Tab-separated table of C-alpha atoms in Angstrom:
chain	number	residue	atom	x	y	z
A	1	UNK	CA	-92.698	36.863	-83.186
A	2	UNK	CA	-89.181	35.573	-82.287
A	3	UNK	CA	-88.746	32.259	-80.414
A	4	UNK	CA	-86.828	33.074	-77.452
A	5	UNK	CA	-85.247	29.751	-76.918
A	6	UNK	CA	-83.039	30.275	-73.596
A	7	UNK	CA	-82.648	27.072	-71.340
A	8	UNK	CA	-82.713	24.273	-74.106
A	9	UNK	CA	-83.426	21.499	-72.251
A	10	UNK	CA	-87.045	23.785	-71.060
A	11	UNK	CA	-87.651	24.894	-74.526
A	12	UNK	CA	-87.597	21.291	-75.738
A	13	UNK	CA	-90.366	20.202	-73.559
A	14	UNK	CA	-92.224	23.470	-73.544
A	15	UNK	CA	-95.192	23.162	-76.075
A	16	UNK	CA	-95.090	25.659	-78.744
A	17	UNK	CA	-96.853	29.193	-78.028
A	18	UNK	CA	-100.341	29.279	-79.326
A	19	UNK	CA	-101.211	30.749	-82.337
A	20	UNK	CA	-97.091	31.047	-83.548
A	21	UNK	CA	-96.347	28.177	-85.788
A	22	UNK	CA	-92.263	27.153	-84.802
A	23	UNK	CA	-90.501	26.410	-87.936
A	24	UNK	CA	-87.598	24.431	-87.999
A	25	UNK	CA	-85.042	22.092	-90.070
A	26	UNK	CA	-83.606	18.800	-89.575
A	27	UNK	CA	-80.109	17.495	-91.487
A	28	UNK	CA	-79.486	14.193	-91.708
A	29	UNK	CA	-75.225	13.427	-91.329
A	30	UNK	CA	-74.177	10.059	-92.850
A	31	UNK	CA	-70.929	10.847	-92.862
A	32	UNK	CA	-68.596	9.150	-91.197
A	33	UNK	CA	-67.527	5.394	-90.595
A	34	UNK	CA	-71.242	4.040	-89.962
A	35	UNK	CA	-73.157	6.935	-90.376
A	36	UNK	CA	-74.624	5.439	-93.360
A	37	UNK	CA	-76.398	2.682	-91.570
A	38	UNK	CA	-77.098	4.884	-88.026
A	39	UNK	CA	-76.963	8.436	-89.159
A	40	UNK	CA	-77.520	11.525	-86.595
A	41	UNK	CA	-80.219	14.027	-87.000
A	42	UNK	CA	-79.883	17.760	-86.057
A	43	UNK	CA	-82.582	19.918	-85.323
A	44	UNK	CA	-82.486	23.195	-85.398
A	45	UNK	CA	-84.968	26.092	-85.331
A	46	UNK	CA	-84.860	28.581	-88.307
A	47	UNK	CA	-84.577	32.291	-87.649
A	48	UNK	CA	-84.618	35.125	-90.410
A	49	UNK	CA	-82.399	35.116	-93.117
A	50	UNK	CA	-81.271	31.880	-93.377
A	51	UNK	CA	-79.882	31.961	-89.697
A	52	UNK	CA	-80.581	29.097	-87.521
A	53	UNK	CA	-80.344	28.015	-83.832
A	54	UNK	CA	-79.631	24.045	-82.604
A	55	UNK	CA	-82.357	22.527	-80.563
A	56	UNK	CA	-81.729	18.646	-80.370
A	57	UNK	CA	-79.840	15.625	-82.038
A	58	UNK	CA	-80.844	12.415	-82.427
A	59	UNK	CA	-79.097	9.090	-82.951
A	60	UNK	CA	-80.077	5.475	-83.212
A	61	UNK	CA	-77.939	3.590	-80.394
A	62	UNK	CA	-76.475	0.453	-81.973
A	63	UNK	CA	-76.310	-2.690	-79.674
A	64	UNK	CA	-80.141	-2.061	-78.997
A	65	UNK	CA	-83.236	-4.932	-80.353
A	66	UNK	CA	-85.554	-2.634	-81.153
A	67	UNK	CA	-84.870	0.857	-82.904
A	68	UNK	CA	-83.800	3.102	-79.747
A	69	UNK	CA	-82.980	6.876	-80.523
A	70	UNK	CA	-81.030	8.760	-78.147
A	71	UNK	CA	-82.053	12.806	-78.226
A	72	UNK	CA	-79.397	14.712	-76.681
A	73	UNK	CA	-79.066	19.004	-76.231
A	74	UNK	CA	-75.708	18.545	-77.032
A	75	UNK	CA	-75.264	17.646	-81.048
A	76	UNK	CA	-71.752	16.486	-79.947
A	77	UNK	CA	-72.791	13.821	-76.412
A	78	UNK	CA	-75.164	11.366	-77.888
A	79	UNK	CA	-74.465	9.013	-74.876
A	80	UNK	CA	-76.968	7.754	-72.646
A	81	UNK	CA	-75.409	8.664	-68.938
A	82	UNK	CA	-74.705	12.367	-70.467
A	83	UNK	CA	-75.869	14.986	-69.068
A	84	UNK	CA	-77.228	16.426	-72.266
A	85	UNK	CA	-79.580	13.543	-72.925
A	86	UNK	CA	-83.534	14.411	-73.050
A	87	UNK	CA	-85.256	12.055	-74.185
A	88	UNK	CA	-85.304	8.495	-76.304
A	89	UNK	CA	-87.781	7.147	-78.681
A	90	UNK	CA	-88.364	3.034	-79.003
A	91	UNK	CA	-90.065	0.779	-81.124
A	92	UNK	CA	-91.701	-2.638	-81.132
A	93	UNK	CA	-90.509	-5.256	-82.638
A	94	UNK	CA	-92.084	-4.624	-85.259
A	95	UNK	CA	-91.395	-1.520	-85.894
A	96	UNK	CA	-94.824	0.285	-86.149
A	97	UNK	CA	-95.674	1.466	-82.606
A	98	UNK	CA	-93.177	3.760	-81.404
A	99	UNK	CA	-92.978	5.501	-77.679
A	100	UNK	CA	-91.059	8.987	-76.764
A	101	UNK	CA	-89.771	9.211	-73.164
A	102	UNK	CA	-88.184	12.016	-71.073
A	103	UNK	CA	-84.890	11.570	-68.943
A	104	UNK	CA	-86.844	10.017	-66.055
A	105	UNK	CA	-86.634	6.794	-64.559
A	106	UNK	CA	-87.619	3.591	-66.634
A	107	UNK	CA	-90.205	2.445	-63.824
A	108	UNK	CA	-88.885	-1.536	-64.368
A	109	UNK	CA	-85.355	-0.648	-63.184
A	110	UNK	CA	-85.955	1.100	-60.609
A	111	UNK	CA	-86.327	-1.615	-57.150
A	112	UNK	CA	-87.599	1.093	-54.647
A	113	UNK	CA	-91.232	3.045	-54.553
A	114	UNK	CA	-88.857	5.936	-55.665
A	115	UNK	CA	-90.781	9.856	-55.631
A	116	UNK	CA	-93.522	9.385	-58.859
A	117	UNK	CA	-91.335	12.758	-59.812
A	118	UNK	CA	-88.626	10.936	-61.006
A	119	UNK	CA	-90.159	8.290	-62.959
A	120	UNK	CA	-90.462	8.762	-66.635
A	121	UNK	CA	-92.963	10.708	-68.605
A	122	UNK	CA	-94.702	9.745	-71.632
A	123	UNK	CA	-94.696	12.679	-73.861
A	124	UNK	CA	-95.872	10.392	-76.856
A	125	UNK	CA	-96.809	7.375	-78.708
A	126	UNK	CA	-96.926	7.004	-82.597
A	127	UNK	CA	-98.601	4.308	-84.664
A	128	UNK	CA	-98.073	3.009	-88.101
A	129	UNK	CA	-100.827	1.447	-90.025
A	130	UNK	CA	-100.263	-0.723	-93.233
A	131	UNK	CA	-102.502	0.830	-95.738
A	132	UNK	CA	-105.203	-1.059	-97.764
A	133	UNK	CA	-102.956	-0.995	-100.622
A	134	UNK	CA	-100.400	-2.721	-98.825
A	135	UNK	CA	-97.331	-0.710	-99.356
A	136	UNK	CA	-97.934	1.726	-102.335
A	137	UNK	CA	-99.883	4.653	-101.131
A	138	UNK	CA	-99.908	7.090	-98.072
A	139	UNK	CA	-99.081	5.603	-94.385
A	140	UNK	CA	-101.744	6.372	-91.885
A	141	UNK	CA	-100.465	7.236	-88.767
A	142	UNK	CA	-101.640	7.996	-85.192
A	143	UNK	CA	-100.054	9.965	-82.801
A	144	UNK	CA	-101.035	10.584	-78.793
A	145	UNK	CA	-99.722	12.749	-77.070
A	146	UNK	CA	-100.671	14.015	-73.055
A	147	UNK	CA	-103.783	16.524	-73.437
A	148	UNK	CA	-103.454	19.902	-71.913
A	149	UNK	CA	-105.043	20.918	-68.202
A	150	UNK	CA	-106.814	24.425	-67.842
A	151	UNK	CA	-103.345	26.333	-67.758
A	152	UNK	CA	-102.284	24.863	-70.675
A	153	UNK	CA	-99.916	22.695	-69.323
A	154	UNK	CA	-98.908	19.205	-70.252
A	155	UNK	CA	-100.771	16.452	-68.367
A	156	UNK	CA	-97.844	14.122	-66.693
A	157	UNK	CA	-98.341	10.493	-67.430
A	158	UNK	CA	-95.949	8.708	-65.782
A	159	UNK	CA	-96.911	4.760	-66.442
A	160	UNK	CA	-95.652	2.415	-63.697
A	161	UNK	CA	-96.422	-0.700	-65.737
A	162	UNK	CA	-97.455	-2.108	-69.334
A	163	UNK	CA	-101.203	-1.221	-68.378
A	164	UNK	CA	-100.987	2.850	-68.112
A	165	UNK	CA	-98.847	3.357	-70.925
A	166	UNK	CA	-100.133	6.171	-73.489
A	167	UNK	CA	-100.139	3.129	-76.275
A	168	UNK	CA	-102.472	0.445	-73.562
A	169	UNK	CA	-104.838	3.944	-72.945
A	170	UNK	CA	-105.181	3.894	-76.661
A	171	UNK	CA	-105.913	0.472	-77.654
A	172	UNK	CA	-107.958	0.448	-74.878
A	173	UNK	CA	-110.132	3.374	-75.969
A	174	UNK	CA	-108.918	5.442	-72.162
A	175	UNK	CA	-108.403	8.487	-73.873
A	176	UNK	CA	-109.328	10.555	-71.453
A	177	UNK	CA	-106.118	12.945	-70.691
A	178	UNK	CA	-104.386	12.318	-73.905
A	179	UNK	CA	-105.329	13.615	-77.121
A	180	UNK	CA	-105.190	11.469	-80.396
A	181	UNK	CA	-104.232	12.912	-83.514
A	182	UNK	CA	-103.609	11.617	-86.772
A	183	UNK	CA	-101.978	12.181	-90.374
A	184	UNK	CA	-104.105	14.228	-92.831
A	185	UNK	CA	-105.301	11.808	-95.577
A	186	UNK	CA	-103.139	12.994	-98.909
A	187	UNK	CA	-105.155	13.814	-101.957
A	188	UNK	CA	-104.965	12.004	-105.388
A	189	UNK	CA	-103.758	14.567	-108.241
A	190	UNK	CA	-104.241	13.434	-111.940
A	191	UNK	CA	-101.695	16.032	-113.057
A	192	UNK	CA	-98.581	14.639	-111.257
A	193	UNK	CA	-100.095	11.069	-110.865
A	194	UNK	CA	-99.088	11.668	-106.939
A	195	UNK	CA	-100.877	11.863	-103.150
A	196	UNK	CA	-100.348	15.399	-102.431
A	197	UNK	CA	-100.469	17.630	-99.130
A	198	UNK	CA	-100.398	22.013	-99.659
A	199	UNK	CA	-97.348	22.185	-97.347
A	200	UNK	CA	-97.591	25.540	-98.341
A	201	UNK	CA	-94.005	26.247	-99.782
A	202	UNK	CA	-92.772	24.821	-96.669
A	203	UNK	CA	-91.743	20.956	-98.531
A	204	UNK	CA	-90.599	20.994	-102.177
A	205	UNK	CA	-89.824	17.213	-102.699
A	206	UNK	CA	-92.236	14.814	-103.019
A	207	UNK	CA	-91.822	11.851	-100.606
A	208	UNK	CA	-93.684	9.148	-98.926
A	209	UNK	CA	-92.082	10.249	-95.663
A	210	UNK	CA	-94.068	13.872	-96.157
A	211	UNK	CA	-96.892	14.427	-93.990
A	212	UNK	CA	-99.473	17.092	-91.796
A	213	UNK	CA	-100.772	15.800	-88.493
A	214	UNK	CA	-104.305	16.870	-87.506
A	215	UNK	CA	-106.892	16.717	-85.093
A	216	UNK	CA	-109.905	15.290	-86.129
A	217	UNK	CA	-112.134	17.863	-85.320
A	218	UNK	CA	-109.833	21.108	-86.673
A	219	UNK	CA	-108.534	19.187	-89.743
A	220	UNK	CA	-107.321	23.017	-91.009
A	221	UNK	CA	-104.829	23.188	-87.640
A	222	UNK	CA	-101.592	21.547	-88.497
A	223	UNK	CA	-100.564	20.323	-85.158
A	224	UNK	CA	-96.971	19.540	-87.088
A	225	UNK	CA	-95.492	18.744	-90.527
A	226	UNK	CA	-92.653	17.172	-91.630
A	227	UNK	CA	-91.393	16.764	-95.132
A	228	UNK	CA	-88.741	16.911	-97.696
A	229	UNK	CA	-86.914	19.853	-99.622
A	230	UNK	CA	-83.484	18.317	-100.212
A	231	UNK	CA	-82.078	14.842	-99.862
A	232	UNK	CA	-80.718	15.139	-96.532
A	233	UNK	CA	-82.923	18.020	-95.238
A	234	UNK	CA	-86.258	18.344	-93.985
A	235	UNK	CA	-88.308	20.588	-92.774
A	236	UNK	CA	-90.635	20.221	-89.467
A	237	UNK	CA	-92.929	22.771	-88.121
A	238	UNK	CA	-95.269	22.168	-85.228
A	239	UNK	CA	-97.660	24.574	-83.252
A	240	UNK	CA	-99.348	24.032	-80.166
A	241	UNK	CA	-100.050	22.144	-77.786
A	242	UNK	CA	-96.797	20.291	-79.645
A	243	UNK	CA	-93.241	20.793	-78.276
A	244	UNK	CA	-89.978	20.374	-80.238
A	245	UNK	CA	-89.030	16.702	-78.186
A	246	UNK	CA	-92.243	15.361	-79.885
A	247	UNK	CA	-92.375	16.293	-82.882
A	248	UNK	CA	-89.037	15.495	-83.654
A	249	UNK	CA	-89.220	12.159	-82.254
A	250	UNK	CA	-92.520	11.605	-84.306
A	251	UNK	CA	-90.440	12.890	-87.602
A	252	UNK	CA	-87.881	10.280	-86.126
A	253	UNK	CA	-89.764	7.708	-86.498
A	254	UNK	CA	-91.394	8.195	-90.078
A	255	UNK	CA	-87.559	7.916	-90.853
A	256	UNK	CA	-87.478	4.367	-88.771
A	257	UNK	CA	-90.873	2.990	-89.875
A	258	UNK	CA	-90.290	-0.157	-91.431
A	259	UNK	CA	-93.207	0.684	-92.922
A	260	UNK	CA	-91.601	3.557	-95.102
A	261	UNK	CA	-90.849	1.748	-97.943
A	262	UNK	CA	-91.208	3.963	-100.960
């Protein structure tokens, strides 16, 4: 079935149809003065032979402490006060917890009890896990995202404070209204010596930053994957209840993760 894409800024918040798999490509640009050190990412959803539509772009802002990604509708306004701008991901300190926001209002700057509408959504949190094996190995990551009400529409969790965050539900085992997923758990192969994933055709480079996220329970239902088939091209599909301002935020930040070391 074609994707009707129409309003962008909808479409990248809308969670993908059920039972259609959306299939799409993200370039990496280091061209450019300092590209090299904060490159932008393009996203753009693939359409029959070869053709292909732009979705989002992503950038790392510069002057920021912790890795801060600005996604923007408009691959050419990467700015913060543009109109184009969707969403952001952050980081800790650390690196290894990472939060995606909408446009809304960051609930600390704002003085009055504005309208809760206007305050921003959580649409998810991801989680990077040293492995056993320290850094040799597959990551394990978690991701948690808003669950889904009866009409299949995204729960809104708007966090006023530190305490309702999707990350402080997590930790705190309140997982009621969100739904945790996780990265399917690669499988040793003798013959290439490597952890591999069946991507399917869909990845043809083998790379650490490769993975399939899962739900637990359905560990056959891809929620989203993300990998490698050229050295500054990936590809990232993601079916439902994903949408494309998540997962490419969560393929974002596999590129971030100071825990990505090969």
């Amino acid at each position: 079935p074609l994707i009707d894409v129409g309003d962008l800024e909808e479409f990248a918040v809308r969670p993908a149809p059920q039972g259609v798999t959306v299939k799409c490509r993200i370039t990496r640009d280091k061209k450019g003065m300092d590209r090299g050190m904060y490159p932008t990412y393009y996203l753009h959803l693939e359409r029959e032979h070869g053709k292909k539509v732009f979705l989002l772009a992503g950038r790392k802002r510069k002057k920021s402490k912790t890795s801060n990604y600005l996604i923007s509708i408009d691959p050419t306004d990467l700015s913060r006060g543009g109109e184009s701008f969707i969403g952001k991901l952050r980081s800790n300190l650390m690196g290894t917890k990472f939060t995606v926001y909408d446009n809304g209002v960051n609930p600390m700057k704002t003085t009055s009890s504005l309208e809760a509408s206007t305050l921003r959504q959580e649409l998810a949190a991801i989680c990077y896990e040293t492995n056993v094996l320290g850094f040799k190995g597959p990551r394990k990551m978690s991701v948690i995202i808003p669950g889904m009400n009866m009409d299949h529409e995204r729960v809104s969790i708007r966090p006023r404070n530190e305490h309702e965050t999707l990350l402080a539900r997590w930790q705190n085992k309140n997982t009621e209204s969100v739904i945790e997923l996780h990265n399917k758990t690669p499988v040793w192969n003798d013959d290439t010596q490597s952890y591999v994933l069946n991507f399917h055709g869909r990845v043809t480079q083998a790379s650490v930053k490769n993975f399939q996220i899962i739900h637990d329970n359905d560990p056959d239902y891809i929620v989203m994957q993300f990998g490698r088939v050229a050295e500054d091209v990936f590809t990232m599909d993601y079916n439902y209840p994903m949408c494309a301002l998540q997962a490419f935020s969560i393929a974002l930040s596999s590129f971030d993760s100071k825990l990505a070391c090969e």
